[in-house]
Structures are given as C-alpha cells and as structure tokens.
PDB file of C-alpha atoms and ligand atoms in Angstrom:
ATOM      1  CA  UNK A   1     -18.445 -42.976  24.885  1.00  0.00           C
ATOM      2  CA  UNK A   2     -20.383 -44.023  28.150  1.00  0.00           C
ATOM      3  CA  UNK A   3     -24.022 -42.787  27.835  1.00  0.00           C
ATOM      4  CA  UNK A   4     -25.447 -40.371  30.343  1.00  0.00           C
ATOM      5  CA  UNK A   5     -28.234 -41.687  32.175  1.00  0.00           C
ATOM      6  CA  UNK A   6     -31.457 -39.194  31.918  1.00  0.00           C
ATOM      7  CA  UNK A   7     -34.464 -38.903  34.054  1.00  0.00           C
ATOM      8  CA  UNK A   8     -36.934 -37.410  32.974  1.00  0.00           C
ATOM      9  CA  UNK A   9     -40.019 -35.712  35.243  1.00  0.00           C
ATOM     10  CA  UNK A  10     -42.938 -35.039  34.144  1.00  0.00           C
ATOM     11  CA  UNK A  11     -46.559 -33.909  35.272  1.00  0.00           C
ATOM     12  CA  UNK A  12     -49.052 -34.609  32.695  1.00  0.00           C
ATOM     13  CA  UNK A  13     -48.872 -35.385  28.521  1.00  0.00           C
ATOM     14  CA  UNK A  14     -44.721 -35.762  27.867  1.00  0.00           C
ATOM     15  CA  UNK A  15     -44.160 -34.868  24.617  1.00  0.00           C
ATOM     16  CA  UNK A  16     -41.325 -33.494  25.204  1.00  0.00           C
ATOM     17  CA  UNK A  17     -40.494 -36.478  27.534  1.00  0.00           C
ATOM     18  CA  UNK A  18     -41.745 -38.453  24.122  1.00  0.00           C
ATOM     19  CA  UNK A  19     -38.988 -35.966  21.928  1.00  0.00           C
ATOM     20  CA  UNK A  20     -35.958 -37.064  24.540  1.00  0.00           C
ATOM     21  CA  UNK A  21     -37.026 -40.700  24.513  1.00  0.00           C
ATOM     22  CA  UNK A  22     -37.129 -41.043  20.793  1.00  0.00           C
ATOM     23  CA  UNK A  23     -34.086 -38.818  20.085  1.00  0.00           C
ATOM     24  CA  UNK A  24     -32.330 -41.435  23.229  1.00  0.00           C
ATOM     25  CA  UNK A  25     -33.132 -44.138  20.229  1.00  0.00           C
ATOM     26  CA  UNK A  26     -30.758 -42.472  17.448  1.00  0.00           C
ATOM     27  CA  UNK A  27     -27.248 -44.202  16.698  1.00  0.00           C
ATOM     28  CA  UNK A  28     -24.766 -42.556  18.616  1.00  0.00           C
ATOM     29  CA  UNK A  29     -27.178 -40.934  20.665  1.00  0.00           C
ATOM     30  CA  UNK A  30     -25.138 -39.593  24.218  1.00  0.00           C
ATOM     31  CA  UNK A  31     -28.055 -40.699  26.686  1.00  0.00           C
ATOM     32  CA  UNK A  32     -30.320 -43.357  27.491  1.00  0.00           C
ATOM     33  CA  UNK A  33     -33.559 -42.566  29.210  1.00  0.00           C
ATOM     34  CA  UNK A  34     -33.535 -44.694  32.589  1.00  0.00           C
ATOM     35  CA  UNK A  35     -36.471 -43.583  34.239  1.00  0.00           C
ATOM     36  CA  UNK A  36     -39.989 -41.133  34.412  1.00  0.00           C
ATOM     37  CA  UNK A  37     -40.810 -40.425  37.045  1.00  0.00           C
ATOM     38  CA  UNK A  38     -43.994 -37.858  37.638  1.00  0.00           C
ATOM     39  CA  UNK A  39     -46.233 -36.347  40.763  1.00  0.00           C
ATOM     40  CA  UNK A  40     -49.107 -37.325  38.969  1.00  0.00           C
ATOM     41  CA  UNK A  41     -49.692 -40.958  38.610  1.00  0.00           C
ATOM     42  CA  UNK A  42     -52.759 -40.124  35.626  1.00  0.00           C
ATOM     43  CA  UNK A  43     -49.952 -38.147  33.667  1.00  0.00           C
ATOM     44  CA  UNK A  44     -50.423 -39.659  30.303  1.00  0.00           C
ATOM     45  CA  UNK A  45     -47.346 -39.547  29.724  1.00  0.00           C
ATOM     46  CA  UNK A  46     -46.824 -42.364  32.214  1.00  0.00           C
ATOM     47  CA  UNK A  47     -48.524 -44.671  29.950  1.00  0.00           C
ATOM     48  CA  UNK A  48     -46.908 -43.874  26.986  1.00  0.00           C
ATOM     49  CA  UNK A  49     -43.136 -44.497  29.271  1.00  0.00           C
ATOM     50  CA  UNK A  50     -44.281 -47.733  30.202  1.00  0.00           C
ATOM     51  CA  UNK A  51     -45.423 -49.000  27.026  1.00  0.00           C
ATOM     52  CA  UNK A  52     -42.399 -47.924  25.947  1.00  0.00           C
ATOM     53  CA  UNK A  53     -40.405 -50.291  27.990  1.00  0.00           C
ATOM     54  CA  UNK A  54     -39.350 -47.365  30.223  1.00  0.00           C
ATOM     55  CA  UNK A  55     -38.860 -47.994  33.789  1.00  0.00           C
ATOM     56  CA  UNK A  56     -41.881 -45.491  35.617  1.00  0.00           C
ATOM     57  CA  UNK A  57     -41.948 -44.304  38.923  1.00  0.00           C
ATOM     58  CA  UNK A  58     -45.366 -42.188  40.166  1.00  0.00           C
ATOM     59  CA  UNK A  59     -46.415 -40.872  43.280  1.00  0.00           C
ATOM     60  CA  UNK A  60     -49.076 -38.201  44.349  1.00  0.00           C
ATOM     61  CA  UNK A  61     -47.801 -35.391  45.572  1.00  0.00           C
ATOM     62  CA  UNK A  62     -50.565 -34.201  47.811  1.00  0.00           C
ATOM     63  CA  UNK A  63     -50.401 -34.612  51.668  1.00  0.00           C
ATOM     64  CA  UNK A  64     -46.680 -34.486  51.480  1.00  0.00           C
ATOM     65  CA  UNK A  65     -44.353 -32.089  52.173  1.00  0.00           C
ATOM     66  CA  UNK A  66     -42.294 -30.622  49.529  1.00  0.00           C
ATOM     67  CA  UNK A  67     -38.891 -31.582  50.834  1.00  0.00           C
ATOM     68  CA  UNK A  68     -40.100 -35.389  51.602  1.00  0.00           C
ATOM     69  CA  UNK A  69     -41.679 -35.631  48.193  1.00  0.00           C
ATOM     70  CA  UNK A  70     -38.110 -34.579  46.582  1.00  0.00           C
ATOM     71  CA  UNK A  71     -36.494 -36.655  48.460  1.00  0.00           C
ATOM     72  CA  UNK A  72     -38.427 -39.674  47.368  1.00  0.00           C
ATOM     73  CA  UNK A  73     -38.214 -38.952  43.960  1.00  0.00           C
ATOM     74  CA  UNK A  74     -34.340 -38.064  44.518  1.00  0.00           C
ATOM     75  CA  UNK A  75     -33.781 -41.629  46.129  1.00  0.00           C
ATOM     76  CA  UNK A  76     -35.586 -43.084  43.287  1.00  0.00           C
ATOM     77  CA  UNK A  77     -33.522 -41.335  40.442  1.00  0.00           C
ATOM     78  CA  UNK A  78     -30.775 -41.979  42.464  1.00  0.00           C
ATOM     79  CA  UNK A  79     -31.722 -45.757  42.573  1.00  0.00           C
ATOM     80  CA  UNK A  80     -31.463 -46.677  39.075  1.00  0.00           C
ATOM     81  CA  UNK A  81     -28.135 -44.231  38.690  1.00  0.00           C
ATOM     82  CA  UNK A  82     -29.365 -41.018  36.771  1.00  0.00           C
ATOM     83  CA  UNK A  83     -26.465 -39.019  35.953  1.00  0.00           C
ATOM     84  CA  UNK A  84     -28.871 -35.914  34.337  1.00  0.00           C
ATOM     85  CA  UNK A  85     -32.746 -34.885  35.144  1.00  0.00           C
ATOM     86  CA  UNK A  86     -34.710 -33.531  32.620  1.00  0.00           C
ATOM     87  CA  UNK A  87     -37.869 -31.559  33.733  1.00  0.00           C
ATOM     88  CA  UNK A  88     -40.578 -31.802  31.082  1.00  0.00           C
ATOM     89  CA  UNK A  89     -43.683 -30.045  31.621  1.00  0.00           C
ATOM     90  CA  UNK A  90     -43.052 -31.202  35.977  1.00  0.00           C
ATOM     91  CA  UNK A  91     -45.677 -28.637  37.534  1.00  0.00           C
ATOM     92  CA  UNK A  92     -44.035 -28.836  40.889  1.00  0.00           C
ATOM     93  CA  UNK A  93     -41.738 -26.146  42.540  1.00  0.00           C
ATOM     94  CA  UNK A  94     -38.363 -27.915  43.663  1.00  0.00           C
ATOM     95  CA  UNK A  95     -37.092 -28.064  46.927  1.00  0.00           C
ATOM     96  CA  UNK A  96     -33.858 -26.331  47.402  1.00  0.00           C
ATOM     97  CA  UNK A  97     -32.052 -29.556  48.118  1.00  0.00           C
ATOM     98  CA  UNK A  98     -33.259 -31.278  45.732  1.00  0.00           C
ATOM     99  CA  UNK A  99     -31.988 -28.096  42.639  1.00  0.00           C
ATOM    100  CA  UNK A 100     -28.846 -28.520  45.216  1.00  0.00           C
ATOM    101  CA  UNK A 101     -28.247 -31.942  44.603  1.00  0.00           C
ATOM    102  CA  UNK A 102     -28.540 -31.573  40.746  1.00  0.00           C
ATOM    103  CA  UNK A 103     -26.855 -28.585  40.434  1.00  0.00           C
ATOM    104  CA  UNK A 104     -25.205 -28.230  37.198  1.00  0.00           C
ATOM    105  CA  UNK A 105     -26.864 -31.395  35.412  1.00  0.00           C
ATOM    106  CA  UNK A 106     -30.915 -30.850  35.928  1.00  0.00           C
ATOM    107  CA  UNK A 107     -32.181 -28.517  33.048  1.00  0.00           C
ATOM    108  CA  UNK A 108     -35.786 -27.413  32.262  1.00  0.00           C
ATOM    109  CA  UNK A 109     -37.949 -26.841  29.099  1.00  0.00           C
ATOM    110  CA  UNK A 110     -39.525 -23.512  29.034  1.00  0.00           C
ATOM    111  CA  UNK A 111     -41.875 -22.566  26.178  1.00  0.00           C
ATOM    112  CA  UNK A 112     -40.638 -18.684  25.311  1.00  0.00           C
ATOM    113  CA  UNK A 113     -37.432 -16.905  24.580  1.00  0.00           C
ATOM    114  CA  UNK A 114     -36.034 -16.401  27.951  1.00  0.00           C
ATOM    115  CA  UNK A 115     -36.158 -14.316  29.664  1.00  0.00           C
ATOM    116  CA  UNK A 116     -39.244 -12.975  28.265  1.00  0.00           C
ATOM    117  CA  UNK A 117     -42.004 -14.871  29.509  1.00  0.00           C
ATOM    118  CA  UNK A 118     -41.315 -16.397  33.072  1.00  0.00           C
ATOM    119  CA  UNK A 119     -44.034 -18.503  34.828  1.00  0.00           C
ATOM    120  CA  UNK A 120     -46.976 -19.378  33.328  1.00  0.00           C
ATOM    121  CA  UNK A 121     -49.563 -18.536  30.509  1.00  0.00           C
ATOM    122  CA  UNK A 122     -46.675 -17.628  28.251  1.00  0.00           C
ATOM    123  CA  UNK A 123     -49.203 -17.857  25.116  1.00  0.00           C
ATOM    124  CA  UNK A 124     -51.384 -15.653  26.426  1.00  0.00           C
ATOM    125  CA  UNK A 125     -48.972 -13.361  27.551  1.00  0.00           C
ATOM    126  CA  UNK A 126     -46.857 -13.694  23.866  1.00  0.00           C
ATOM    127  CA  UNK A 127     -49.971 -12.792  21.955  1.00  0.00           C
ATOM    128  CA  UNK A 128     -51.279  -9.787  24.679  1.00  0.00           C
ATOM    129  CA  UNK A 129     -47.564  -8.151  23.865  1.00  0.00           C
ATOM    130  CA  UNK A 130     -47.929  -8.214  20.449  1.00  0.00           C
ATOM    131  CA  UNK A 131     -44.356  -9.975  20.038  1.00  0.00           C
ATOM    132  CA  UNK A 132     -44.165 -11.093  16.737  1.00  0.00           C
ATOM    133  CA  UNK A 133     -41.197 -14.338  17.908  1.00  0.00           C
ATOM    134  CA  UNK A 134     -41.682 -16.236  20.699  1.00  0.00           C
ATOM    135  CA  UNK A 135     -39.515 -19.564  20.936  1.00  0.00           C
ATOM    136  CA  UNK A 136     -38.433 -22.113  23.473  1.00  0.00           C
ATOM    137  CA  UNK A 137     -35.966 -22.040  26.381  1.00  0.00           C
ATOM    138  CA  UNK A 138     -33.533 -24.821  27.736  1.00  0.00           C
ATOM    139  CA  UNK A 139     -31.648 -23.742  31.033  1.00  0.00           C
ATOM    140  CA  UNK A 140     -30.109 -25.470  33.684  1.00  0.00           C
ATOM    141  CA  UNK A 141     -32.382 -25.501  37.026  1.00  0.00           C
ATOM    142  CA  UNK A 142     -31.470 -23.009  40.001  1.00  0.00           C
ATOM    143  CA  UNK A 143     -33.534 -21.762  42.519  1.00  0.00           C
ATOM    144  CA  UNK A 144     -34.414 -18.736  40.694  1.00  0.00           C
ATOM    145  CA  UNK A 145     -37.535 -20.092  38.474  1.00  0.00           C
ATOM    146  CA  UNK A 146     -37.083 -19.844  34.805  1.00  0.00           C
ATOM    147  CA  UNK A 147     -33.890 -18.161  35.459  1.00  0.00           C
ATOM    148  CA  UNK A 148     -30.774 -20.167  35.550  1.00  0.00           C
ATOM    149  CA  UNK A 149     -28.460 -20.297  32.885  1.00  0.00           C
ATOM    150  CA  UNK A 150     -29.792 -20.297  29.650  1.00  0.00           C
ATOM    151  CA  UNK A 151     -28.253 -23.339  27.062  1.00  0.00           C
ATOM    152  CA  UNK A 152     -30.008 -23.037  24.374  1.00  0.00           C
ATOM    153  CA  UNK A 153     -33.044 -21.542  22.667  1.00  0.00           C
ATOM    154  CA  UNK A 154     -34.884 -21.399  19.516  1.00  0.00           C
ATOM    155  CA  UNK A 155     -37.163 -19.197  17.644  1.00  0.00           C
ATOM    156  CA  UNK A 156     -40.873 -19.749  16.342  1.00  0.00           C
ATOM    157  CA  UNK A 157     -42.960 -16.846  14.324  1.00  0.00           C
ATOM    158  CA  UNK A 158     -46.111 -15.502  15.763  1.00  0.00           C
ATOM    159  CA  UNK A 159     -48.637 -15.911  12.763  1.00  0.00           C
ATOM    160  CA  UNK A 160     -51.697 -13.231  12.366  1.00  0.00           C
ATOM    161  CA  UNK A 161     -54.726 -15.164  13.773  1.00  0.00           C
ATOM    162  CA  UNK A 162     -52.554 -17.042  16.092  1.00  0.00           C
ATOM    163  CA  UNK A 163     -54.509 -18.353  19.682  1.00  0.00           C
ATOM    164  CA  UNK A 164     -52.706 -19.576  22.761  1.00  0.00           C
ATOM    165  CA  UNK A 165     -53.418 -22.915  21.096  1.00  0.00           C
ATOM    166  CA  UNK A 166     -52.395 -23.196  17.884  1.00  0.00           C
ATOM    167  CA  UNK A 167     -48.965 -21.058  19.356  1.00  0.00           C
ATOM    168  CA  UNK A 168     -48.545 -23.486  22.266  1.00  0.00           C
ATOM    169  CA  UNK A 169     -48.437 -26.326  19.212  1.00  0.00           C
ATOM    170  CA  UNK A 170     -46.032 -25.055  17.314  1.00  0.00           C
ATOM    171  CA  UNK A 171     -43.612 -23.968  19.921  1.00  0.00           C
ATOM    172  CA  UNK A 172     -43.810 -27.853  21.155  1.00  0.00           C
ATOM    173  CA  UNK A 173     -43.015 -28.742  17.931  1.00  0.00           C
ATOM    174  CA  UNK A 174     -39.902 -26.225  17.938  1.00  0.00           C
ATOM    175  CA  UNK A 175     -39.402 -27.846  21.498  1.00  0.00           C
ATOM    176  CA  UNK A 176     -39.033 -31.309  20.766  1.00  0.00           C
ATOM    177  CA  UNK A 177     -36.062 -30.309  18.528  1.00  0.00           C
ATOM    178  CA  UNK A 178     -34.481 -28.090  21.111  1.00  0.00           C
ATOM    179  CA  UNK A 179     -34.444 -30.056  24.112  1.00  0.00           C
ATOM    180  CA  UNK A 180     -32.413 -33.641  23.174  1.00  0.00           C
ATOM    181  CA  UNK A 181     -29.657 -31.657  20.898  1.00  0.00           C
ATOM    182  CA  UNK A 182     -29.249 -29.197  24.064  1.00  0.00           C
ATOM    183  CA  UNK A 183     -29.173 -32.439  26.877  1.00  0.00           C
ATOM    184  CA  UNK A 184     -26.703 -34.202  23.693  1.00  0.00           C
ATOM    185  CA  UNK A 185     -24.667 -31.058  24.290  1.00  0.00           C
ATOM    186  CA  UNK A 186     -24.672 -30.712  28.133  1.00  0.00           C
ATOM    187  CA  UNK A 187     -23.987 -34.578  28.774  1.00  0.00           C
ATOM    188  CA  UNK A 188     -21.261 -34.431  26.349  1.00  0.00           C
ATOM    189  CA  UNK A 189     -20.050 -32.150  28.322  1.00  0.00           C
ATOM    190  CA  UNK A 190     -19.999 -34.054  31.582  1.00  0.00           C
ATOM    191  CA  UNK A 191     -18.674 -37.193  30.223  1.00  0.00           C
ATOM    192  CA  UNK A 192     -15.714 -37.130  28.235  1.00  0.00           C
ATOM    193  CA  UNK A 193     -15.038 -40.504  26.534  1.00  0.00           C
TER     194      UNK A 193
HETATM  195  C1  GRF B   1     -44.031 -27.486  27.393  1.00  0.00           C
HETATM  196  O1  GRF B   1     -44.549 -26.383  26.698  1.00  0.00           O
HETATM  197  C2  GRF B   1     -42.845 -27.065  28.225  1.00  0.00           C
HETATM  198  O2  GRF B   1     -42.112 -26.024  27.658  1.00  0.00           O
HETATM  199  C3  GRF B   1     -43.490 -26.584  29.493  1.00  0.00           C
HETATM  200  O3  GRF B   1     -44.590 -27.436  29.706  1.00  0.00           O
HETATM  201  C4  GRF B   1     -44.996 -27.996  28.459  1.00  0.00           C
HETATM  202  C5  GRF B   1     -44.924 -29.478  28.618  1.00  0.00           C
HETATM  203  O4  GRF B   1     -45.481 -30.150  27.515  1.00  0.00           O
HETATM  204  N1  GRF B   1     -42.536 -26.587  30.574  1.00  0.00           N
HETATM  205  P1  GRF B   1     -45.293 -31.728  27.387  1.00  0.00           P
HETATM  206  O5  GRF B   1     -45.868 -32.360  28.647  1.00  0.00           O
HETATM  207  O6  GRF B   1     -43.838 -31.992  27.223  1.00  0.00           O
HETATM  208  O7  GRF B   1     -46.093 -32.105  26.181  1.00  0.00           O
END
C-alpha cells in the first residue's frame, strides 16, 4: 500500500508530533512523516524533527496576517506533497481556507473527551467539575473549534490528589497512543491499495 504523506504542525514541545513520528517508524506503518512545520521557530519540538532527519519548516507568525501565514505554510506542505496534516499542540486559529483546503484529511489532538472540554485549560476545568474520566479527542478539523467530527477518543481516570499537571501527563501519555492508530485509520481510509 502507498503511504500517506503526514505533516505535522506544531507550536511548542511535540510529543505528540514525537508519538506520530515514532509510530511512522513501525513495519507496515500507513504514513511517513514528510514534514513539521511550526509558527514558532523556538518550538522544541523543531529540534527534536530535525535531529530526527525530518524535513522542518518554521516561520514566526507575528506581523502577518492570518490568511498569508496559512498560505505559506499551505504552499510549503503542499511543496513536499502532504496528503494528511496533523495538528499537534499548533496554538494558531486556522484560516478558513486553509481548514477548506484540508477538508476531510487535517485532524487535531484535543486533550478531553469531546465534547466536554473545548478550548483551553481543560485540566483545570476537568478537576473544577469534579469529573472523575477525562480522556483525549482526535477529530477531523472544521471551522467550528474542537468541534468537527469526532474519530476517535480514549479514556484516562482522574486520581484523588490529581493537579492540572500530573493530569495533563497522563492524558499525553493516553494521547500518544490515540493519535497514530486514529491517522493509521483515517489514511487507510483515503488510500486504498
Ligand atoms: C496536547 O495535550 C494536545 O492534546 C493539545 O496540546 C498538547 C500538545 O502537547 N492540543 P505536545 O506539544 O504534543 O507535547
């Protein structure tokens, strides 16, 4: 079967960008990661990308519009022929064209059991409900925010003593098995043998 081609965006550490890459590295694995690209050229993620052998692409956001700064990273992904985007911890809103133009193969990470918990300071907001599950979210990208279709989630307990720290950690962990089996599922999808 023809791999999908996955890039990946990211805004600052890229563990879960580190969870796709690795998983990418499996036999049989449906996708190769082509490119990371981020709006913050200090993401460390960047680093860890490039050491990797990954082909990087960063640019700073600020003092461009939204639309011109999608479309540079859309030419770019474009470039070296992505065929899916992964967003991985990307703090940037997403022009309409550019959720347009990926419609359908762009999916995003979101760290609670949609759709409890949209936007940020989910921990916080877990623990301040008293919920006693929380979990992880994959979905493709629309313009609603956090709210496109759902494609896969997972559950994590909420253990007495719990802060928005030691919660956020274990919900990565819980998302860095999520994310490649649900972008192995949607690319198989998309490109039959
Ligand atoms: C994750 O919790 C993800 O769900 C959210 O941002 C965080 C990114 O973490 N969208 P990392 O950069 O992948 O480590």
């Amino acid at each position: 079967m023809r791999k999908a081609r996955l890039g990946i965006l990211i805004s600052r550490t890229g563990s879960n960008m580190a969870a796709l890459l690795y998983a990418s590295r499996l036999p049989d694995a449906a996708f190769e990661v082509v490119i990371v690209a981020s709006n913050n050229p200090a993401a460390p993620g960047l680093a860890l990308a490039a050491a990797e052998g990954v082909p990087v692409f960063a640019r700073d956001h600020r003092g461009i519009a939204r639309a011109d700064f999608d479309a540079l990273i859309d030419a770019e992904l474009r470039r070296v022929g992505v065929t899916h985007v992964a967003l991985a911890g990307y703090m940037r809103l997403l022009s309409d064209d550019f959720v347009g133009n990926w419609a359908g193969r762009m999916v995003n990470i979101h760290p609670s059991l949609l759709p409890a918990h949209k936007g940020t300071h989910v921990h916080e907001r877990v623990l301040a409900a008293g919920d006693s599950v929380t979990g992880a979210t994959v979905h493709l990208v629309t313009p609603d925010l956090d709210g496109g279709p759902i494609l896969g989630k997972i559950r994590v307990a909420v253990i007495a003593g719990d802060t928005p720290d030691t919660l956020a950690a274990r919900v990565l962990h819980a998302e860095h098995q999520l994310y490649p089996r649900v972008v192995t599922d949607l690319v198989a999808r998309r490109h039959p043998a």
